[in-house]
mmCIF file of C-alpha atoms in Angstrom:
data_model
loop_
_atom_site.group_PDB
_atom_site.id
_atom_site.type_symbol
_atom_site.label_atom_id
_atom_site.label_comp_id
_atom_site.label_asym_id
_atom_site.label_seq_id
_atom_site.Cartn_x
_atom_site.Cartn_y
_atom_site.Cartn_z
ATOM 1 C CA UNK A 1025 -0.027 0.002 0.015
ATOM 2 C CA UNK A 1026 1.244 3.479 -0.856
ATOM 3 C CA UNK A 1027 2.227 5.223 2.364
ATOM 4 C CA UNK A 1028 1.316 8.646 0.945
ATOM 5 C CA UNK A 1029 -2.382 7.853 1.004
ATOM 6 C CA UNK A 1030 -2.701 7.473 4.737
ATOM 7 C CA UNK A 1031 -0.486 10.467 5.285
ATOM 8 C CA UNK A 1032 -2.654 12.433 2.856
ATOM 9 C CA UNK A 1033 -5.835 11.246 4.702
ATOM 10 C CA UNK A 1034 -4.319 12.305 8.053
ATOM 11 C CA UNK A 1035 -3.657 15.803 6.660
ATOM 12 C CA UNK A 1036 -7.170 16.006 5.241
ATOM 13 C CA UNK A 1037 -8.594 14.997 8.665
ATOM 14 C CA UNK A 1038 -6.507 17.674 10.338
ATOM 15 C CA UNK A 1039 -7.686 20.227 7.780
ATOM 16 C CA UNK A 1040 -11.294 19.128 8.290
ATOM 17 C CA UNK A 1041 -11.047 19.477 12.061
ATOM 18 C CA UNK A 1042 -9.532 22.934 11.712
ATOM 19 C CA UNK A 1043 -12.436 23.851 9.465
ATOM 20 C CA UNK A 1044 -14.935 22.480 12.019
ATOM 21 C CA UNK A 1045 -13.354 24.453 14.826
ATOM 22 C CA UNK A 1046 -13.506 27.702 12.812
ATOM 23 C CA UNK A 1047 -17.105 27.075 11.747
ATOM 24 C CA UNK A 1048 -17.979 26.296 15.363
ATOM 25 C CA UNK A 1049 -16.493 29.631 16.441
ATOM 26 C CA UNK A 1050 -18.467 31.456 13.816
ATOM 27 C CA UNK A 1051 -21.676 29.606 14.793
ATOM 28 C CA UNK A 1052 -21.102 30.424 18.451
ATOM 29 C CA UNK A 1053 -20.511 34.073 17.639
ATOM 30 C CA UNK A 1054 -23.802 34.123 15.655
ATOM 31 C CA UNK A 1055 -25.591 32.621 18.650
ATOM 32 C CA UNK A 1056 -23.935 35.072 21.025
ATOM 33 C CA UNK A 1057 -24.839 38.022 18.730
ATOM 34 C CA UNK A 1058 -28.433 36.825 18.457
ATOM 35 C CA UNK A 1059 -28.804 36.416 22.232
ATOM 36 C CA UNK A 1060 -27.199 39.764 22.698
ATOM 37 C CA UNK A 1061 -29.791 41.364 20.463
ATOM 38 C CA UNK A 1062 -32.561 39.903 22.612
ATOM 39 C CA UNK A 1063 -30.794 40.848 25.827
ATOM 40 C CA UNK A 1064 -30.602 44.430 24.554
ATOM 41 C CA UNK A 1065 -34.389 44.323 24.008
ATOM 42 C CA UNK A 1066 -34.940 43.025 27.524
ATOM 43 C CA UNK A 1067 -32.653 45.739 28.937
ATOM 44 C CA UNK A 1068 -33.978 48.650 26.965
ATOM 45 C CA UNK A 1069 -36.044 50.015 29.910
ATOM 46 C CA UNK A 1070 -32.816 50.583 31.941
ATOM 47 C CA UNK A 1071 -30.895 52.219 29.108
ATOM 48 C CA UNK A 1072 -27.973 49.706 29.416
ATOM 49 C CA UNK A 1073 -26.575 47.234 27.003
ATOM 50 C CA UNK A 1074 -25.051 44.031 28.200
ATOM 51 C CA UNK A 1075 -22.302 42.185 26.437
ATOM 52 C CA UNK A 1076 -21.958 38.518 27.427
ATOM 53 C CA UNK A 1077 -19.288 36.018 26.457
ATOM 54 C CA UNK A 1078 -20.186 32.434 25.479
ATOM 55 C CA UNK A 1079 -18.986 31.282 28.859
ATOM 56 C CA UNK A 1080 -21.361 33.669 30.584
ATOM 57 C CA UNK A 1081 -24.183 32.485 28.403
ATOM 58 C CA UNK A 1082 -23.467 28.879 29.365
ATOM 59 C CA UNK A 1083 -23.204 29.847 33.032
ATOM 60 C CA UNK A 1084 -26.634 31.393 32.772
ATOM 61 C CA UNK A 1085 -27.899 28.235 31.114
ATOM 62 C CA UNK A 1086 -26.329 26.106 33.858
ATOM 63 C CA UNK A 1087 -28.187 28.131 36.496
ATOM 64 C CA UNK A 1088 -31.476 27.588 34.543
ATOM 65 C CA UNK A 1089 -30.801 23.901 34.290
ATOM 66 C CA UNK A 1090 -30.089 23.454 37.957
ATOM 67 C CA UNK A 1091 -31.721 26.212 39.949
ATOM 68 C CA UNK A 1092 -31.535 26.889 42.767
ATOM 69 C CA UNK A 1093 -27.754 26.537 42.548
ATOM 70 C CA UNK A 1094 -24.796 28.151 44.262
ATOM 71 C CA UNK A 1095 -21.482 29.482 42.976
ATOM 72 C CA UNK A 1096 -19.504 26.392 44.015
ATOM 73 C CA UNK A 1097 -21.862 23.991 42.158
ATOM 74 C CA UNK A 1098 -21.957 26.156 39.040
ATOM 75 C CA UNK A 1099 -18.115 26.223 38.978
ATOM 76 C CA UNK A 1100 -17.987 22.449 39.380
ATOM 77 C CA UNK A 1101 -20.556 21.852 36.667
ATOM 78 C CA UNK A 1102 -18.978 24.361 34.260
ATOM 79 C CA UNK A 1103 -15.381 23.297 35.082
ATOM 80 C CA UNK A 1104 -14.427 26.874 35.664
ATOM 81 C CA UNK A 1105 -13.326 28.961 38.688
ATOM 82 C CA UNK A 1106 -15.605 30.430 41.430
ATOM 83 C CA UNK A 1107 -14.322 33.943 40.671
ATOM 84 C CA UNK A 1108 -15.404 33.550 37.000
ATOM 85 C CA UNK A 1109 -18.876 32.439 38.168
ATOM 86 C CA UNK A 1110 -19.117 35.174 40.772
ATOM 87 C CA UNK A 1111 -18.262 37.908 38.200
ATOM 88 C CA UNK A 1112 -20.870 36.499 35.789
ATOM 89 C CA UNK A 1113 -23.489 36.273 38.474
ATOM 90 C CA UNK A 1114 -22.859 39.880 39.514
ATOM 91 C CA UNK A 1115 -23.341 40.872 35.868
ATOM 92 C CA UNK A 1116 -26.610 38.882 35.629
ATOM 93 C CA UNK A 1117 -27.948 40.313 38.896
ATOM 94 C CA UNK A 1118 -27.236 43.898 37.686
ATOM 95 C CA UNK A 1119 -28.891 43.162 34.348
ATOM 96 C CA UNK A 1120 -31.966 41.649 35.949
ATOM 97 C CA UNK A 1121 -31.519 38.103 34.630
ATOM 98 C CA UNK A 1122 -30.854 36.555 37.978
ATOM 99 C CA UNK A 1123 -31.961 36.825 41.624
ATOM 100 C CA UNK A 1124 -30.446 35.695 44.892
ATOM 101 C CA UNK A 1125 -32.194 33.305 47.189
ATOM 102 C CA UNK A 1126 -31.425 31.408 50.343
ATOM 103 C CA UNK A 1127 -32.691 27.976 51.184
ATOM 104 C CA UNK A 1128 -34.959 27.793 54.336
ATOM 105 C CA UNK A 1129 -32.604 25.335 56.016
ATOM 106 C CA UNK A 1130 -29.413 27.296 55.206
ATOM 107 C CA UNK A 1131 -29.718 31.053 55.592
ATOM 108 C CA UNK A 1132 -25.994 31.622 55.135
ATOM 109 C CA UNK A 1133 -25.398 30.220 51.582
ATOM 110 C CA UNK A 1134 -26.538 32.176 48.543
ATOM 111 C CA UNK A 1135 -28.308 30.397 45.677
ATOM 112 C CA UNK A 1136 -29.383 31.728 42.313
ATOM 113 C CA UNK A 1137 -32.533 31.567 40.249
ATOM 114 C CA UNK A 1138 -33.388 32.994 36.919
ATOM 115 C CA UNK A 1139 -35.797 35.923 36.572
ATOM 116 C CA UNK A 1140 -38.422 35.838 33.763
ATOM 117 C CA UNK A 1141 -35.910 37.642 31.499
ATOM 118 C CA UNK A 1142 -33.173 35.173 32.416
ATOM 119 C CA UNK A 1143 -35.574 32.309 31.687
ATOM 120 C CA UNK A 1144 -36.263 33.780 28.274
ATOM 121 C CA UNK A 1145 -32.524 33.890 27.474
ATOM 122 C CA UNK A 1146 -32.149 30.395 28.867
ATOM 123 C CA UNK A 1147 -34.941 29.154 26.647
ATOM 124 C CA UNK A 1148 -33.441 30.866 23.545
ATOM 125 C CA UNK A 1149 -30.070 29.296 24.288
ATOM 126 C CA UNK A 1150 -31.665 25.795 24.458
ATOM 127 C CA UNK A 1151 -33.584 26.401 21.344
ATOM 128 C CA UNK A 1152 -30.308 27.098 19.497
ATOM 129 C CA UNK A 1153 -28.730 24.011 20.906
ATOM 130 C CA UNK A 1154 -31.701 21.869 19.882
ATOM 131 C CA UNK A 1155 -31.642 23.310 16.339
ATOM 132 C CA UNK A 1156 -27.988 22.502 16.006
ATOM 133 C CA UNK A 1157 -28.506 18.991 17.413
ATOM 134 C CA UNK A 1158 -31.453 18.332 15.042
ATOM 135 C CA UNK A 1159 -29.360 19.517 12.027
ATOM 136 C CA UNK A 1160 -26.346 17.435 12.981
ATOM 137 C CA UNK A 1161 -28.409 14.287 13.539
ATOM 138 C CA UNK A 1162 -30.126 14.766 10.141
ATOM 139 C CA UNK A 1163 -26.711 15.285 8.538
ATOM 140 C CA UNK A 1164 -25.359 12.080 10.102
ATOM 141 C CA UNK A 1165 -28.127 10.044 8.446
ATOM 142 C CA UNK A 1166 -26.104 9.869 5.217
ATOM 143 C CA UNK A 1167 -23.447 7.615 6.876
ATOM 144 C CA UNK A 1168 -23.481 3.857 7.354
ATOM 145 C CA UNK A 1169 -23.439 2.358 10.843
ATOM 146 C CA UNK A 1170 -19.844 1.271 10.326
ATOM 147 C CA UNK A 1171 -18.826 4.782 9.362
ATOM 148 C CA UNK A 1172 -20.630 6.266 12.366
ATOM 149 C CA UNK A 1173 -18.976 3.767 14.746
ATOM 150 C CA UNK A 1174 -15.571 4.739 13.390
ATOM 151 C CA UNK A 1175 -16.369 8.512 13.677
ATOM 152 C CA UNK A 1176 -17.578 7.924 17.245
ATOM 153 C CA UNK A 1177 -14.333 6.174 18.114
ATOM 154 C CA UNK A 1178 -12.214 8.860 16.459
ATOM 155 C CA UNK A 1179 -13.965 11.661 18.306
ATOM 156 C CA UNK A 1180 -13.927 9.848 21.597
ATOM 157 C CA UNK A 1181 -10.156 9.290 21.278
ATOM 158 C CA UNK A 1182 -9.559 12.894 20.189
ATOM 159 C CA UNK A 1183 -11.571 14.120 23.198
ATOM 160 C CA UNK A 1184 -9.629 11.888 25.598
ATOM 161 C CA UNK A 1185 -6.325 13.266 24.184
ATOM 162 C CA UNK A 1186 -7.495 16.886 24.552
ATOM 163 C CA UNK A 1187 -8.561 16.175 28.102
ATOM 164 C CA UNK A 1188 -5.115 14.660 28.879
ATOM 165 C CA UNK A 1189 -3.510 17.896 27.564
ATOM 166 C CA UNK A 1190 -5.488 19.882 30.155
ATOM 167 C CA UNK A 1191 -4.277 17.397 32.793
ATOM 168 C CA UNK A 1192 -0.657 18.044 31.823
ATOM 169 C CA UNK A 1193 -0.282 15.192 29.372
ATOM 170 C CA UNK A 1194 1.156 15.196 25.921
ATOM 171 C CA UNK A 1195 -1.061 16.400 23.095
ATOM 172 C CA UNK A 1196 -1.202 13.094 21.146
ATOM 173 C CA UNK A 1197 0.005 9.775 22.531
#
């Protein structure tokens, strides 16, 4: 077998992954911009505009998925730091997307819940994710079971290698 073919295929896979990463960034930016537009509408009465990062949007979504929830639990679920979560929550509180609560059995610890405006953003965010999921599943219908099983293995292995990098390991073993 000609050794150049597998090498060429590897380079094409790398190029394809790079394209996917760039398209994902563009898609996420479109989602962020769309949500930002709706946030601006919700904040119009206060005369302020709010700029959120994708991480902040996902923190808001995490709160909506698990409310009532505290900073420590959000940070654990999002795999981020408590200061990052605290800054985001302060931003959401000021914008009117979040409110503080305390549980009746623990008056010391602060928990967060979404306001109606926060719930609307949470819902929009989930709608975008569902749309992307639906489109991807329909796209995958063109592949055979064997091809899908290989792709699953490839992406699982790639994910494991990326996680090992975050844990101090080598990029590809």
